[in-house]
Amino acid sequence: MTDVRYRERLNQLVEPGERVLAIAKTEIAQGALPADPPATAGSESSGERGGVVSGVLLNLISPLVSFAAGDRLVDRITHGIAGRGAPGSAASTLQHSRRPVPPATSIEDTILAVTDRRLLVCASGPVKLWSSQADDERAAAQTRVVWSTPRSAVANARVGWHRLNPKRLRIDFTDDSWLAFTVPIAESGKPLREIANALTGR
C-alpha cells in the first residue's frame, strides 16, 4: 500500500511523458560516506591526528559528542564504507541532499525512483513512529524530489551482501563515486533489486 501511495505521488512529480519504472523506500547505508560538497565541507584539517584520536575517544565515551573526523572513523570501523566520492561528485551531492538540517525535528522517508530518463531521490513529508493511514497518506502527498541525475550518469547498480546484510544496493556513477542504500533487515529486498534492474536494464 505504501508503494502505491508513493507511486501515485511520483507520477505527479515527473515530467510530462516520463514513466516511473521502479520505486523503493530505503535509507542511505550506515558507514563512512563520500566527502561533503565544497560549499558545505568543514574547515577541519585532516592532518590533525591528535584531533582525530580525541574525537574517536569522545565518540566512544559519549555518542552525544559529535566530532566530524571521529564520526567518520567510528562509522568506518563499525559499519564499513557506505560510499566514496570527491566533494561535489554525484554520490557526494546525493548523500548531502538527504542529510537532516539541524535541528532535525521530524523524520522523513527516503524514496528512490527510476524513470525512463532519470534516477530520482525523494523525501516524504514528516512521518510518525506510530502512524495512522491518514498520517501515511499525508506524508506521501508531501513527497518532493530533492536530487536527480540522468540515467546516463549511472554506471552500474547491484544488490548484494555487506557484512551481515544481504540487501544492500550499491549505485555506481560515471564520475567514479558510489553510494549504498539499505532497507531494514526484516523487510524485503525486492524493491532494491527492482531499482538495480531498472537502472541496468536487466
Short mmCIF file of C-alpha atoms in Angstrom, two decimals:
data_model
loop_
_atom_site.label_atom_id
_atom_site.label_comp_id
_atom_site.label_asym_id
_atom_site.label_seq_id
_atom_site.Cartn_x
_atom_site.Cartn_y
_atom_site.Cartn_z
CA MET A 1 0.00 0.00 0.00
CA THR A 2 2.86 2.38 0.84
CA ASP A 3 4.43 1.81 -2.59
CA VAL A 4 1.10 2.57 -4.28
CA ARG A 5 0.82 5.91 -2.46
CA TYR A 6 4.37 6.91 -3.34
CA ARG A 7 3.93 5.77 -6.95
CA GLU A 8 0.82 7.94 -7.30
CA ARG A 9 2.73 10.95 -5.94
CA LEU A 10 5.78 10.30 -8.14
CA ASN A 11 3.58 10.12 -11.22
CA GLN A 12 2.56 13.70 -10.37
CA LEU A 13 6.17 14.85 -9.87
CA VAL A 14 7.79 13.56 -13.06
CA GLU A 15 7.92 15.46 -16.32
CA PRO A 16 5.20 15.01 -18.95
CA GLY A 17 5.75 11.73 -20.81
CA GLU A 18 8.26 10.45 -18.22
CA ARG A 19 7.46 6.96 -16.90
CA VAL A 20 8.23 5.68 -13.38
CA LEU A 21 9.82 2.22 -13.71
CA ALA A 22 10.69 1.34 -10.10
CA ILE A 23 10.46 2.81 -6.61
CA ALA A 24 11.86 1.79 -3.23
CA LYS A 25 11.54 3.22 0.26
CA THR A 26 15.07 2.98 1.58
CA GLU A 27 17.77 4.79 3.52
CA ILE A 28 21.40 5.63 2.88
CA ALA A 29 23.51 2.84 4.36
CA GLN A 30 25.36 3.42 7.61
CA GLY A 31 29.11 3.74 7.32
CA ALA A 32 31.74 6.13 6.04
CA LEU A 33 30.17 8.37 3.37
CA PRO A 34 31.56 10.45 0.49
CA ALA A 35 33.01 13.88 1.16
CA ASP A 36 30.60 16.79 1.54
CA PRO A 37 30.05 19.12 -1.43
CA PRO A 38 32.56 22.02 -1.49
CA ALA A 39 30.11 24.64 -0.20
CA THR A 40 29.38 22.58 2.94
CA ALA A 41 32.74 20.96 3.63
CA GLY A 42 34.13 21.81 7.07
CA SER A 43 37.34 23.70 7.57
CA GLU A 44 38.80 20.90 9.70
CA SER A 45 42.28 19.76 8.70
CA SER A 46 42.65 16.05 8.02
CA GLY A 47 46.26 16.23 9.16
CA GLU A 48 45.37 16.82 12.78
CA ARG A 49 45.94 13.26 14.03
CA GLY A 50 45.60 14.20 17.70
CA GLY A 51 42.18 15.73 16.99
CA VAL A 52 41.04 12.56 15.23
CA VAL A 53 42.15 10.34 18.13
CA SER A 54 40.49 12.56 20.74
CA GLY A 55 37.36 12.72 18.56
CA VAL A 56 37.16 8.91 18.38
CA LEU A 57 37.59 8.65 22.15
CA LEU A 58 34.87 11.26 22.73
CA ASN A 59 32.55 9.40 20.34
CA LEU A 60 33.07 6.16 22.22
CA ILE A 61 32.65 7.75 25.65
CA SER A 62 29.53 9.71 24.71
CA PRO A 63 27.58 9.25 21.46
CA LEU A 64 26.12 12.72 22.01
CA VAL A 65 29.51 14.32 21.37
CA SER A 66 29.98 14.93 17.66
CA PHE A 67 33.37 15.40 16.02
CA ALA A 68 33.47 15.01 12.23
CA ALA A 69 36.77 13.12 11.83
CA GLY A 70 35.98 10.91 14.81
CA ASP A 71 32.48 10.22 13.47
CA ARG A 72 33.91 9.09 10.12
CA LEU A 73 36.45 6.76 11.73
CA VAL A 74 33.88 5.20 14.09
CA ASP A 75 31.47 4.74 11.15
CA ARG A 76 34.17 3.06 9.10
CA ILE A 77 35.12 0.67 11.92
CA THR A 78 31.57 -0.25 12.95
CA HIS A 79 29.71 -0.18 9.62
CA GLY A 80 32.36 -0.16 6.90
CA ILE A 81 32.28 2.08 3.85
CA ALA A 82 28.88 3.22 2.55
CA GLY A 83 30.12 5.35 -0.31
CA ARG A 84 33.03 7.15 -1.92
CA GLY A 85 33.35 10.27 -3.96
CA ALA A 86 35.14 13.57 -4.27
CA PRO A 87 33.46 16.73 -2.98
CA GLY A 88 30.76 17.68 -5.48
CA SER A 89 30.55 14.22 -7.06
CA ALA A 90 27.18 12.57 -7.67
CA ALA A 91 27.43 10.46 -4.51
CA SER A 92 28.59 13.49 -2.51
CA THR A 93 25.66 15.71 -3.51
CA LEU A 94 23.17 12.84 -3.26
CA GLN A 95 24.03 11.92 0.32
CA HIS A 96 24.09 15.58 1.30
CA SER A 97 20.58 16.08 -0.13
CA ARG A 98 19.22 13.61 2.45
CA ARG A 99 21.08 14.94 5.48
CA PRO A 100 18.68 16.46 8.05
CA VAL A 101 19.15 20.18 8.57
CA PRO A 102 19.80 20.84 12.29
CA PRO A 103 17.82 21.00 14.40
CA ALA A 104 16.03 17.97 12.92
CA THR A 105 12.57 17.87 14.49
CA SER A 106 10.96 15.26 12.22
CA ILE A 107 11.75 12.08 10.30
CA GLU A 108 11.27 11.76 6.54
CA ASP A 109 11.33 8.64 4.38
CA THR A 110 13.85 8.44 1.55
CA ILE A 111 12.39 7.15 -1.69
CA LEU A 112 14.49 6.13 -4.70
CA ALA A 113 12.77 6.15 -8.06
CA VAL A 114 13.96 5.21 -11.52
CA THR A 115 12.21 6.62 -14.56
CA ASP A 116 12.93 6.09 -18.23
CA ARG A 117 15.01 9.30 -18.05
CA ARG A 118 16.39 9.82 -14.54
CA LEU A 119 17.33 8.49 -11.12
CA LEU A 120 15.35 10.44 -8.53
CA VAL A 121 15.88 10.75 -4.80
CA CYS A 122 12.79 11.96 -2.95
CA ALA A 123 11.92 12.90 0.61
CA SER A 124 8.49 12.26 2.05
CA GLY A 125 6.63 14.58 4.34
CA PRO A 126 7.17 14.10 8.09
CA VAL A 127 6.45 10.53 9.25
CA LYS A 128 5.50 9.33 12.70
CA LEU A 129 6.78 6.30 14.54
CA TRP A 130 3.21 5.20 15.30
CA SER A 131 1.29 6.44 12.28
CA SER A 132 -2.26 6.04 11.11
CA GLN A 133 -3.31 5.52 7.50
CA ALA A 134 -4.14 9.23 7.28
CA ASP A 135 -0.63 10.12 8.55
CA ASP A 136 0.96 7.86 5.91
CA GLU A 137 -1.18 9.36 3.15
CA ARG A 138 -0.26 12.89 4.27
CA ALA A 139 3.47 12.04 4.28
CA ALA A 140 3.21 10.52 0.79
CA ALA A 141 1.27 13.54 -0.52
CA GLN A 142 4.09 15.86 0.66
CA THR A 143 6.82 13.86 -1.09
CA ARG A 144 9.19 16.02 -3.13
CA VAL A 145 12.22 15.44 -5.37
CA VAL A 146 15.43 16.51 -3.59
CA TRP A 147 18.02 15.20 -6.06
CA SER A 148 18.08 13.78 -9.58
CA THR A 149 20.51 12.77 -12.28
CA PRO A 150 20.14 11.49 -15.85
CA ARG A 151 20.20 7.71 -16.31
CA SER A 152 23.39 8.18 -18.34
CA ALA A 153 25.21 9.31 -15.15
CA VAL A 154 24.70 5.86 -13.56
CA ALA A 155 27.44 3.37 -14.42
CA ASN A 156 26.11 0.33 -12.54
CA ALA A 157 23.76 -0.80 -9.79
CA ARG A 158 23.63 -4.08 -7.90
CA VAL A 159 22.23 -5.61 -4.73
CA GLY A 160 24.47 -7.86 -2.66
CA TRP A 161 25.85 -8.79 0.74
CA HIS A 162 27.65 -6.37 3.01
CA ARG A 163 28.75 -7.85 6.31
CA LEU A 164 25.54 -9.40 7.72
CA ASN A 165 23.16 -7.52 5.42
CA PRO A 166 22.19 -9.38 2.19
CA LYS A 167 20.11 -6.46 0.89
CA ARG A 168 22.43 -3.55 0.19
CA LEU A 169 22.02 -1.62 -3.06
CA ARG A 170 25.17 -0.02 -4.43
CA ILE A 171 24.82 2.61 -7.16
CA ASP A 172 27.99 3.49 -9.09
CA PHE A 173 28.15 6.74 -11.01
CA THR A 174 30.19 7.58 -14.10
CA ASP A 175 32.30 10.08 -12.10
CA ASP A 176 33.75 7.12 -10.11
CA SER A 177 31.69 7.89 -7.00
CA TRP A 178 29.25 5.44 -5.41
CA LEU A 179 26.69 5.26 -2.62
CA ALA A 180 24.92 2.38 -0.87
CA PHE A 181 21.31 2.06 0.29
CA THR A 182 19.63 -0.44 2.59
CA VAL A 183 16.24 -1.48 3.91
CA PRO A 184 15.58 -2.82 7.43
CA ILE A 185 16.70 -6.44 7.73
CA ALA A 186 13.10 -7.63 8.27
CA GLU A 187 11.87 -6.03 5.03
CA SER A 188 12.04 -7.48 1.54
CA GLY A 189 14.97 -6.58 -0.70
CA LYS A 190 12.77 -6.86 -3.81
CA PRO A 191 12.25 -3.07 -4.22
CA LEU A 192 16.04 -2.54 -4.16
CA ARG A 193 16.52 -5.27 -6.77
CA GLU A 194 13.87 -3.62 -8.93
CA ILE A 195 15.78 -0.31 -8.71
CA ALA A 196 19.03 -2.05 -9.73
CA ASN A 197 17.30 -3.86 -12.60
CA ALA A 198 15.64 -0.66 -13.85
CA LEU A 199 18.98 1.20 -13.80
CA THR A 200 20.93 -1.52 -15.58
CA GLY A 201 18.21 -2.73 -17.95
CA ARG A 202 18.48 -6.32 -16.71
#
